[in-house]
Amino acid sequence: MVKKDFIYNEIAGNIANKIKTGVLKAGERLPSVRILSKEHGISINTAKRVFIELEALSLVQSKPQSGYFVSPLNYLKLSLPEASKPLPVANNIEPNELISGVYATMGRNDLTLFSIGVPSGNLLPLAKLKKEIMLATRELKEGGTEYEPLQGNEKLRRMIATRSLAWEGTVKESDLITTNGCMNALALCLMALTKPGDTLALESPCYPGILQLAVSLGLNVLEIATHPVSGIDIDALKKLLPKIDVCLLVPNFNTPLGYCMPDESKKEVVALLSKYNIPLIEDDTYGDIYFDAERPKCCKSFDTDGNVLWCGSVSKTLAPGYRVGWVAPGKYKDQILKLKLVHSLSSNSVINEAVGNFLMTGRYENHLRHFRKRLQENYQHFALTIAEHFPQGTKISRPQGGLALWVELPKEIDTTELYNYALKRHISIAPGRMFTLQKQFQNCMRLCIGLPWTDDLGRKLKQLGNLAKVM
């Protein structure tokens, strides 16, 4: 069954990629079900599933008695957002009021929360997770009321290490330390590696939580220019190296842009930072949410001297509220363990055991296959709606995975004002100014694609586009 699913997904993914890159043009006829079956040595039913998948993504359309044709993808006519051009100056002044206001809407059922970058519970295996919690409570000594080992649940660490093989990692169970979510892992790393007044290099735009964390630790933030498809500008990074004490990157499906750094760029950055003895903290929270055929490599894949601190969690893929995270801190392991002892001592025994079980049984991988498919379908719906109902001149990112869609509106539209207008209509967005400590991205916003697509959600997105047109 797994093999059949792999073949069908691989074929669909290859055709989808050819459509998105323009190899197959709008209106072009595709091979018939029978020809596809013969060419790839698959059954007729499997070939039909390939076309059903492509139809669900709005990439192809069927015509009675004629076959399948490439759909006119209007959203591909929208330009990409501009590459960021932050000033090469470190600072620590955050848009705190705006960030606090947006995140204060978290959990409000009366709002359409395009603003909060977490998956909806409707996309998560909630019933199966409940069963794992009950099982963990029965199996753990004293019902899970005892402290875990300082490094964390052994089963969970073993499964994370095993899964690292998918990205050619060499992480072992003994290399890992569990944390209370990825933000806790990032905080421990920054506390271990920096002191107030040090300079932290980040991508621009960057997740607001990381900006707030850096400022709270008294760090100066140096923002690195990025391209919406390939990630950080390595030449820009090279020029700033003398000013940097630590670097923190989200190379796989960064929020808000959703890009995936090419492997050669990851390898070059790892070697460059190692040469200058600058630690690299890698936030790989979104690494499992890829839209292509296979899981991308991490910067940690190219780490030969323990200079990369690889952080992850299941907060964006499985259970945001469980706060299950981890770090493989390389040569900084002793510092991280000492800080964990002081700040949290132990992670949640029951929750970590339950997640470890879920990974071990293969249910996690099965969930991810469906989850990634739904998110990619959501992206198509969002993109098509934006192309039809947002102001002329709107630009959007082409996320290769993750939960975020970055929208760049015409220059005259201030998305902080749009946020205030939309909130009165029970719609919440994340204005672009949240994702920087500099004066930039005022006409941009991030939308979360982790909401189940419904007619009502589509109407809300159209309403948001109409508000932008009025502005």
Short mmCIF file of C-alpha atoms in Angstrom, two decimals:
data_model
loop_
_atom_site.label_atom_id
_atom_site.label_comp_id
_atom_site.label_asym_id
_atom_site.label_seq_id
_atom_site.Cartn_x
_atom_site.Cartn_y
_atom_site.Cartn_z
CA MET A 1 0.00 0.00 0.00
CA VAL A 2 2.82 2.38 0.93
CA LYS A 3 4.60 1.57 -2.35
CA LYS A 4 1.47 2.29 -4.41
CA ASP A 5 0.92 5.58 -2.58
CA PHE A 6 4.54 6.52 -3.19
CA ILE A 7 4.29 5.82 -6.95
CA TYR A 8 1.03 7.74 -7.34
CA ASN A 9 2.34 10.70 -5.34
CA GLU A 10 5.64 10.73 -7.22
CA ILE A 11 3.95 10.75 -10.65
CA ALA A 12 1.44 13.43 -9.61
CA GLY A 13 4.25 15.49 -8.09
CA ASN A 14 6.33 15.32 -11.28
CA ILE A 15 3.42 16.44 -13.47
CA ALA A 16 2.51 19.20 -10.98
CA ASN A 17 6.08 20.49 -11.03
CA LYS A 18 6.10 20.62 -14.84
CA ILE A 19 2.87 22.63 -14.79
CA LYS A 20 4.10 25.08 -12.14
CA THR A 21 7.41 25.65 -13.90
CA GLY A 22 5.76 26.18 -17.30
CA VAL A 23 7.09 23.04 -18.99
CA LEU A 24 3.46 22.06 -19.53
CA LYS A 25 1.44 25.06 -20.74
CA ALA A 26 -2.15 26.10 -19.98
CA GLY A 27 -4.56 24.29 -22.30
CA GLU A 28 -2.05 21.58 -23.21
CA ARG A 29 -3.49 18.07 -23.40
CA LEU A 30 -2.08 15.47 -21.00
CA PRO A 31 -1.60 11.74 -21.70
CA SER A 32 -4.75 9.64 -21.27
CA VAL A 33 -5.30 7.43 -18.24
CA ARG A 34 -4.50 4.37 -20.36
CA ILE A 35 -1.25 5.85 -21.72
CA LEU A 36 -0.16 7.02 -18.25
CA SER A 37 -0.84 3.52 -16.94
CA LYS A 38 1.26 1.93 -19.68
CA GLU A 39 4.14 4.43 -19.48
CA HIS A 40 4.62 4.03 -15.72
CA GLY A 41 3.60 0.40 -15.32
CA ILE A 42 0.73 1.23 -12.96
CA SER A 43 -2.87 0.12 -12.81
CA ILE A 44 -5.69 2.07 -14.47
CA ASN A 45 -7.08 2.93 -11.02
CA THR A 46 -3.71 4.28 -9.85
CA ALA A 47 -3.46 6.37 -13.03
CA LYS A 48 -6.93 7.77 -12.35
CA ARG A 49 -5.84 8.68 -8.83
CA VAL A 50 -2.99 10.73 -10.31
CA PHE A 51 -5.47 12.87 -12.26
CA ILE A 52 -7.85 13.13 -9.31
CA GLU A 53 -4.97 14.46 -7.24
CA LEU A 54 -4.03 17.03 -9.91
CA GLU A 55 -7.67 18.09 -10.28
CA ALA A 56 -7.92 18.63 -6.51
CA LEU A 57 -4.94 21.00 -6.81
CA SER A 58 -6.71 22.89 -9.64
CA LEU A 59 -3.77 22.05 -11.91
CA VAL A 60 -5.72 20.05 -14.50
CA GLN A 61 -9.29 19.92 -15.72
CA SER A 62 -11.17 17.15 -17.51
CA LYS A 63 -13.23 17.63 -20.65
CA PRO A 64 -15.83 14.94 -21.52
CA GLN A 65 -14.73 12.67 -24.38
CA SER A 66 -11.52 14.71 -24.73
CA GLY A 67 -9.34 13.90 -21.74
CA TYR A 68 -7.33 15.97 -19.27
CA PHE A 69 -5.86 19.43 -19.94
CA VAL A 70 -3.61 21.82 -18.03
CA SER A 71 -5.72 24.43 -16.23
CA PRO A 72 -5.16 28.16 -16.79
CA LEU A 73 -3.37 29.03 -13.55
CA ASN A 74 -4.23 32.69 -13.13
CA TYR A 75 -2.33 33.00 -9.86
CA LEU A 76 0.96 32.10 -11.59
CA LYS A 77 0.61 35.39 -13.47
CA LEU A 78 1.02 37.23 -10.17
CA SER A 79 4.58 38.37 -9.60
CA LEU A 80 6.72 37.17 -6.73
CA PRO A 81 7.21 39.54 -3.79
CA GLU A 82 10.34 41.66 -3.96
CA ALA A 83 13.56 40.41 -2.39
CA SER A 84 14.01 42.03 1.01
CA LYS A 85 16.60 44.79 1.41
CA PRO A 86 17.05 45.45 5.13
CA LEU A 87 19.57 48.04 6.26
CA PRO A 88 22.90 46.53 7.41
CA VAL A 89 22.35 47.98 10.88
CA ALA A 90 21.60 45.96 14.04
CA ASN A 91 18.82 47.14 16.34
CA ASN A 92 16.45 45.87 19.03
CA ILE A 93 13.30 47.98 18.74
CA GLU A 94 10.32 45.72 18.12
CA PRO A 95 6.75 46.59 17.03
CA ASN A 96 5.58 45.20 20.36
CA GLU A 97 2.10 46.73 20.45
CA LEU A 98 1.23 45.38 16.99
CA ILE A 99 2.58 41.89 17.73
CA SER A 100 0.80 41.72 21.09
CA GLY A 101 -2.46 42.89 19.53
CA VAL A 102 -2.41 40.29 16.78
CA TYR A 103 -1.52 37.39 19.09
CA ALA A 104 -4.18 38.49 21.58
CA THR A 105 -6.72 37.26 19.00
CA MET A 106 -5.39 33.68 19.31
CA GLY A 107 -8.15 31.27 20.28
CA ARG A 108 -11.03 33.64 19.46
CA ASN A 109 -13.79 31.63 17.79
CA ASP A 110 -15.58 34.75 16.55
CA LEU A 111 -12.71 35.63 14.18
CA THR A 112 -11.38 34.14 10.96
CA LEU A 113 -7.77 33.77 12.06
CA PHE A 114 -5.68 34.16 8.93
CA SER A 115 -3.13 35.67 11.34
CA ILE A 116 -2.10 32.72 13.53
CA GLY A 117 0.35 30.30 11.90
CA VAL A 118 -0.87 27.00 13.32
CA PRO A 119 -2.92 24.21 11.73
CA SER A 120 -6.61 23.94 12.53
CA GLY A 121 -7.67 21.03 14.73
CA ASN A 122 -9.82 19.86 11.81
CA LEU A 123 -6.60 18.89 10.00
CA LEU A 124 -5.10 16.98 12.94
CA PRO A 125 -5.61 13.36 14.14
CA LEU A 126 -7.21 14.35 17.43
CA ALA A 127 -8.98 11.06 18.19
CA LYS A 128 -5.81 9.01 17.67
CA LEU A 129 -3.81 11.39 19.85
CA LYS A 130 -6.33 11.00 22.69
CA LYS A 131 -5.88 7.23 22.54
CA GLU A 132 -2.10 7.63 22.71
CA ILE A 133 -2.43 9.83 25.80
CA MET A 134 -4.53 7.16 27.55
CA LEU A 135 -2.08 4.43 26.54
CA ALA A 136 0.91 6.44 27.77
CA THR A 137 -0.75 7.03 31.14
CA ARG A 138 -1.27 3.27 31.56
CA GLU A 139 2.21 2.24 30.42
CA LEU A 140 4.41 4.79 32.21
CA LYS A 141 5.64 4.14 35.72
CA GLU A 142 3.44 5.88 38.29
CA GLY A 143 1.10 6.91 35.49
CA GLY A 144 3.60 9.40 34.12
CA THR A 145 3.76 11.49 37.29
CA GLU A 146 7.51 11.01 37.72
CA TYR A 147 10.19 13.23 36.21
CA GLU A 148 11.71 12.16 32.91
CA PRO A 149 15.50 11.86 32.48
CA LEU A 150 17.03 15.31 31.96
CA GLN A 151 17.65 14.65 28.25
CA GLY A 152 14.02 13.62 27.82
CA ASN A 153 11.87 10.64 26.86
CA GLU A 154 14.07 7.92 25.38
CA LYS A 155 11.44 6.60 22.96
CA LEU A 156 10.74 10.08 21.59
CA ARG A 157 14.44 10.83 21.14
CA ARG A 158 15.00 7.48 19.44
CA MET A 159 12.20 8.12 16.95
CA ILE A 160 13.41 11.66 16.17
CA ALA A 161 16.89 10.27 15.55
CA THR A 162 15.48 7.54 13.28
CA ARG A 163 13.47 10.07 11.28
CA SER A 164 16.59 12.18 10.71
CA LEU A 165 17.75 9.51 8.23
CA ALA A 166 15.16 10.94 5.80
CA TRP A 167 17.26 14.11 5.44
CA GLU A 168 20.62 12.32 5.61
CA GLY A 169 21.15 13.34 9.19
CA THR A 170 23.45 11.47 11.54
CA VAL A 171 21.62 12.47 14.71
CA LYS A 172 21.64 9.81 17.45
CA GLU A 173 19.30 9.40 20.41
CA SER A 174 22.11 10.51 22.73
CA ASP A 175 22.55 13.75 20.73
CA LEU A 176 19.02 14.98 21.44
CA ILE A 177 17.46 16.95 24.30
CA THR A 178 13.69 17.36 24.52
CA THR A 179 12.20 20.80 25.18
CA ASN A 180 8.82 22.44 25.73
CA GLY A 181 8.23 23.27 22.08
CA CYS A 182 10.64 24.69 19.53
CA MET A 183 10.60 28.21 20.99
CA ASN A 184 11.92 26.76 24.25
CA ALA A 185 14.68 25.02 22.27
CA LEU A 186 15.60 28.28 20.51
CA ALA A 187 15.57 30.15 23.83
CA LEU A 188 17.91 27.62 25.45
CA CYS A 189 20.27 27.87 22.46
CA LEU A 190 20.37 31.66 22.54
CA MET A 191 20.86 31.76 26.31
CA ALA A 192 23.74 29.29 25.98
CA LEU A 193 25.48 31.12 23.14
CA THR A 194 24.92 34.82 23.76
CA LYS A 195 25.03 37.60 26.32
CA PRO A 196 23.19 40.97 26.27
CA GLY A 197 24.65 43.24 23.62
CA ASP A 198 25.65 40.42 21.25
CA THR A 199 24.45 40.49 17.64
CA LEU A 200 22.13 37.83 16.22
CA ALA A 201 21.71 37.44 12.45
CA LEU A 202 18.21 36.51 11.22
CA GLU A 203 16.40 36.24 7.91
CA SER A 204 14.30 39.22 6.88
CA PRO A 205 11.31 38.87 7.11
CA CYS A 206 11.39 36.68 10.22
CA TYR A 207 8.89 35.01 12.56
CA PRO A 208 7.82 37.61 15.19
CA GLY A 209 8.29 35.21 18.12
CA ILE A 210 12.00 34.92 17.30
CA LEU A 211 12.31 38.71 17.11
CA GLN A 212 10.63 39.08 20.51
CA LEU A 213 12.84 36.37 22.02
CA ALA A 214 16.01 38.07 20.76
CA VAL A 215 14.97 41.46 22.09
CA SER A 216 13.96 40.00 25.48
CA LEU A 217 17.50 38.58 25.83
CA GLY A 218 19.05 41.98 25.16
CA LEU A 219 20.41 41.03 21.73
CA ASN A 220 20.87 43.30 18.74
CA VAL A 221 19.29 41.90 15.59
CA LEU A 222 20.96 42.09 12.20
CA GLU A 223 18.50 41.27 9.40
CA ILE A 224 19.80 39.45 6.31
CA ALA A 225 18.38 40.07 2.83
CA THR A 226 16.32 37.18 1.42
CA HIS A 227 14.89 36.08 -1.91
CA PRO A 228 11.31 34.70 -1.84
CA VAL A 229 12.34 31.44 -3.56
CA SER A 230 15.93 30.69 -2.55
CA GLY A 231 16.22 32.24 0.92
CA ILE A 232 19.05 34.30 2.36
CA ASP A 233 21.43 36.28 0.17
CA ILE A 234 24.74 34.58 0.95
CA ASP A 235 26.77 37.49 -0.44
CA ALA A 236 24.94 39.82 1.96
CA LEU A 237 25.69 37.40 4.81
CA LYS A 238 29.40 37.35 3.92
CA LYS A 239 29.63 41.15 4.17
CA LEU A 240 28.07 41.13 7.64
CA LEU A 241 30.11 38.28 9.17
CA PRO A 242 32.42 40.56 11.19
CA LYS A 243 29.39 41.95 13.04
CA ILE A 244 27.72 38.59 13.87
CA ASP A 245 28.02 36.55 17.08
CA VAL A 246 25.31 33.95 16.36
CA CYS A 247 23.12 33.13 13.34
CA LEU A 248 19.56 31.72 13.50
CA LEU A 249 17.93 30.49 10.29
CA VAL A 250 14.70 28.76 9.22
CA PRO A 251 15.97 27.27 5.94
CA ASN A 252 13.07 24.85 5.30
CA PHE A 253 9.80 26.67 4.55
CA ASN A 254 10.57 29.79 6.52
CA THR A 255 7.57 31.69 7.77
CA PRO A 256 6.37 33.97 6.26
CA LEU A 257 7.91 33.41 2.80
CA GLY A 258 7.74 29.61 2.65
CA TYR A 259 10.97 29.18 0.67
CA CYS A 260 13.32 26.21 0.91
CA MET A 261 17.03 27.05 0.69
CA PRO A 262 18.77 24.94 -1.99
CA ASP A 263 21.08 22.24 -0.65
CA GLU A 264 24.17 23.95 -2.06
CA SER A 265 23.23 27.14 -0.18
CA LYS A 266 22.76 25.24 3.08
CA LYS A 267 26.12 23.57 2.64
CA GLU A 268 27.84 26.87 1.87
CA VAL A 269 26.30 28.66 4.86
CA VAL A 270 27.28 25.84 7.25
CA ALA A 271 30.87 25.87 6.01
CA LEU A 272 31.06 29.68 6.08
CA LEU A 273 29.79 30.03 9.65
CA SER A 274 31.96 27.17 10.85
CA LYS A 275 35.04 28.82 9.32
CA TYR A 276 34.35 31.99 11.32
CA ASN A 277 33.32 30.04 14.44
CA ILE A 278 29.81 31.52 14.41
CA PRO A 279 27.23 29.04 15.82
CA LEU A 280 24.21 28.32 13.61
CA ILE A 281 20.86 27.69 15.29
CA GLU A 282 18.58 25.91 12.79
CA ASP A 283 14.82 26.08 13.32
CA ASP A 284 13.44 23.10 11.37
CA THR A 285 9.87 23.28 12.69
CA TYR A 286 8.38 23.19 9.18
CA GLY A 287 10.74 20.65 7.59
CA ASP A 288 8.15 17.84 7.45
CA ILE A 289 5.55 20.03 5.69
CA TYR A 290 6.98 19.82 2.17
CA PHE A 291 4.88 19.99 -0.99
CA ASP A 292 7.42 18.30 -3.30
CA ALA A 293 8.16 14.60 -3.56
CA GLU A 294 10.64 14.29 -0.69
CA ARG A 295 11.75 15.79 2.59
CA PRO A 296 14.44 18.48 2.15
CA LYS A 297 17.83 18.26 3.81
CA CYS A 298 18.70 20.41 6.81
CA CYS A 299 21.74 22.56 7.49
CA LYS A 300 22.49 19.88 10.09
CA SER A 301 22.92 17.43 7.18
CA PHE A 302 26.16 19.23 6.32
CA ASP A 303 27.44 19.77 9.87
CA THR A 304 30.79 18.07 10.43
CA ASP A 305 32.02 19.78 13.59
CA GLY A 306 28.92 20.15 15.79
CA ASN A 307 28.50 23.87 15.06
CA VAL A 308 24.80 23.54 14.05
CA LEU A 309 22.16 23.39 16.79
CA TRP A 310 19.21 21.69 15.07
CA CYS A 311 15.81 22.48 16.65
CA GLY A 312 12.38 21.04 15.85
CA SER A 313 8.93 20.22 17.18
CA VAL A 314 5.54 18.76 16.30
CA SER A 315 3.77 22.05 17.04
CA LYS A 316 3.11 22.82 13.37
CA THR A 317 2.45 19.26 12.22
CA LEU A 318 0.65 17.39 14.97
CA ALA A 319 -0.33 19.21 18.18
CA PRO A 320 0.47 22.89 18.83
CA GLY A 321 -0.71 22.70 22.44
CA TYR A 322 1.39 19.67 23.39
CA ARG A 323 4.58 21.77 23.34
CA VAL A 324 6.82 18.89 22.27
CA GLY A 325 10.15 20.09 20.92
CA TRP A 326 13.81 19.10 20.81
CA VAL A 327 17.31 20.21 20.00
CA ALA A 328 20.42 18.41 18.77
CA PRO A 329 22.94 20.98 20.02
CA GLY A 330 26.15 19.43 18.71
CA LYS A 331 29.20 20.56 20.66
CA TYR A 332 27.04 22.81 22.86
CA LYS A 333 25.18 19.91 24.48
CA ASP A 334 26.55 20.41 28.01
CA GLN A 335 25.54 24.10 28.06
CA ILE A 336 22.00 23.29 26.89
CA LEU A 337 21.57 20.48 29.46
CA LYS A 338 22.68 22.81 32.26
CA LEU A 339 20.18 25.46 31.19
CA LYS A 340 17.36 22.93 30.87
CA LEU A 341 18.10 21.72 34.39
CA VAL A 342 17.79 25.28 35.70
CA HIS A 343 14.79 26.43 33.64
CA SER A 344 12.52 23.41 33.27
CA LEU A 345 14.16 20.24 34.67
CA SER A 346 11.74 17.88 32.91
CA SER A 347 9.38 17.83 29.97
CA ASN A 348 5.80 16.49 30.20
CA SER A 349 6.22 12.72 30.64
CA VAL A 350 2.81 11.61 29.38
CA ILE A 351 2.74 13.88 26.34
CA ASN A 352 6.27 12.98 25.22
CA GLU A 353 5.58 9.24 25.61
CA ALA A 354 2.37 9.61 23.59
CA VAL A 355 4.10 11.47 20.76
CA GLY A 356 6.95 8.94 20.81
CA ASN A 357 4.41 6.13 20.40
CA PHE A 358 2.65 8.00 17.60
CA LEU A 359 5.90 8.34 15.69
CA MET A 360 6.88 4.73 16.34
CA THR A 361 3.65 3.20 14.99
CA GLY A 362 3.87 4.98 11.63
CA ARG A 363 0.67 6.96 12.26
CA TYR A 364 2.62 10.22 12.09
CA GLU A 365 3.86 9.58 8.57
CA ASN A 366 0.39 8.58 7.43
CA HIS A 367 -1.03 11.78 8.95
CA LEU A 368 1.67 13.89 7.26
CA ARG A 369 0.83 12.54 3.80
CA HIS A 370 -2.78 13.68 4.12
CA PHE A 371 -1.83 16.87 5.94
CA ARG A 372 0.62 18.02 3.26
CA LYS A 373 -1.93 17.29 0.55
CA ARG A 374 -4.59 19.39 2.30
CA LEU A 375 -2.19 22.29 2.82
CA GLN A 376 -1.12 22.28 -0.82
CA GLU A 377 -4.77 22.26 -1.89
CA ASN A 378 -5.40 25.17 0.48
CA TYR A 379 -2.54 27.11 -1.07
CA GLN A 380 -4.08 26.65 -4.52
CA HIS A 381 -7.46 27.92 -3.26
CA PHE A 382 -5.88 30.93 -1.53
CA ALA A 383 -3.76 31.81 -4.54
CA LEU A 384 -6.62 31.58 -7.05
CA THR A 385 -8.92 33.69 -4.83
CA ILE A 386 -6.23 36.33 -4.35
CA ALA A 387 -5.57 36.46 -8.10
CA GLU A 388 -9.27 37.11 -8.75
CA HIS A 389 -10.29 39.40 -5.87
CA PHE A 390 -7.28 41.36 -4.60
CA PRO A 391 -6.04 44.72 -5.99
CA GLN A 392 -4.20 44.84 -9.28
CA GLY A 393 -0.47 44.66 -8.64
CA THR A 394 -0.76 42.21 -5.74
CA LYS A 395 2.17 39.78 -5.47
CA ILE A 396 2.29 36.45 -3.66
CA SER A 397 4.93 33.98 -2.55
CA ARG A 398 5.22 30.45 -3.97
CA PRO A 399 5.63 28.45 -0.74
CA GLN A 400 7.36 25.11 -1.25
CA GLY A 401 5.92 23.90 2.05
CA GLY A 402 4.83 25.14 5.47
CA LEU A 403 1.77 27.03 6.63
CA ALA A 404 2.36 30.58 5.38
CA LEU A 405 1.46 32.65 2.33
CA TRP A 406 3.17 36.06 2.00
CA VAL A 407 1.12 38.69 0.18
CA GLU A 408 2.60 41.95 -1.07
CA LEU A 409 -0.03 44.58 -1.86
CA PRO A 410 0.48 47.81 -3.83
CA LYS A 411 2.77 50.28 -2.04
CA GLU A 412 0.00 52.67 -1.02
CA ILE A 413 -1.79 50.06 1.11
CA ASP A 414 -0.72 49.92 4.78
CA THR A 415 -1.52 46.43 6.11
CA THR A 416 -1.57 47.66 9.72
CA GLU A 417 -4.52 49.85 8.74
CA LEU A 418 -5.97 46.93 6.77
CA TYR A 419 -5.64 44.79 9.91
CA ASN A 420 -7.71 47.30 11.90
CA TYR A 421 -10.39 47.54 9.21
CA ALA A 422 -10.56 43.76 8.79
CA LEU A 423 -10.79 43.13 12.52
CA LYS A 424 -14.05 45.09 12.64
CA ARG A 425 -15.35 42.54 10.14
CA HIS A 426 -14.13 39.62 12.25
CA ILE A 427 -11.08 38.89 10.09
CA SER A 428 -7.57 38.83 11.55
CA ILE A 429 -4.38 39.08 9.48
CA ALA A 430 -0.67 39.34 10.35
CA PRO A 431 0.65 42.69 9.02
CA GLY A 432 4.11 42.60 7.45
CA ARG A 433 5.56 45.08 9.94
CA MET A 434 5.40 42.30 12.58
CA PHE A 435 8.12 40.36 10.78
CA THR A 436 10.91 42.92 11.06
CA LEU A 437 12.54 45.36 13.46
CA GLN A 438 13.05 47.83 10.63
CA LYS A 439 10.73 50.10 8.69
CA GLN A 440 9.78 47.72 5.90
CA PHE A 441 7.01 45.37 4.71
CA GLN A 442 4.27 47.92 5.55
CA ASN A 443 2.33 46.81 2.45
CA CYS A 444 2.75 43.07 3.11
CA MET A 445 0.93 40.48 5.21
CA ARG A 446 1.14 36.82 6.11
CA LEU A 447 -1.89 34.56 5.75
CA CYS A 448 -2.07 31.12 7.36
CA ILE A 449 -3.09 28.35 4.95
CA GLY A 450 -3.60 25.87 7.80
CA LEU A 451 -7.36 26.50 7.93
CA PRO A 452 -9.80 24.03 6.32
CA TRP A 453 -10.97 25.50 3.02
CA THR A 454 -14.72 26.11 3.02
CA ASP A 455 -17.10 28.37 1.11
CA ASP A 456 -17.24 30.64 4.15
CA LEU A 457 -13.44 30.90 4.33
CA GLY A 458 -13.39 31.74 0.63
CA ARG A 459 -15.95 34.53 1.21
CA LYS A 460 -13.84 35.94 4.04
CA LEU A 461 -10.75 35.98 1.82
CA LYS A 462 -12.72 37.73 -0.95
CA GLN A 463 -13.96 40.24 1.63
CA LEU A 464 -10.38 40.91 2.68
CA GLY A 465 -9.42 41.51 -0.96
CA ASN A 466 -12.30 43.94 -1.39
CA LEU A 467 -11.22 45.86 1.72
CA ALA A 468 -7.72 46.14 0.27
CA LYS A 469 -9.19 47.47 -2.98
CA VAL A 470 -11.09 50.17 -1.10
CA MET A 471 -7.89 51.26 0.61
#
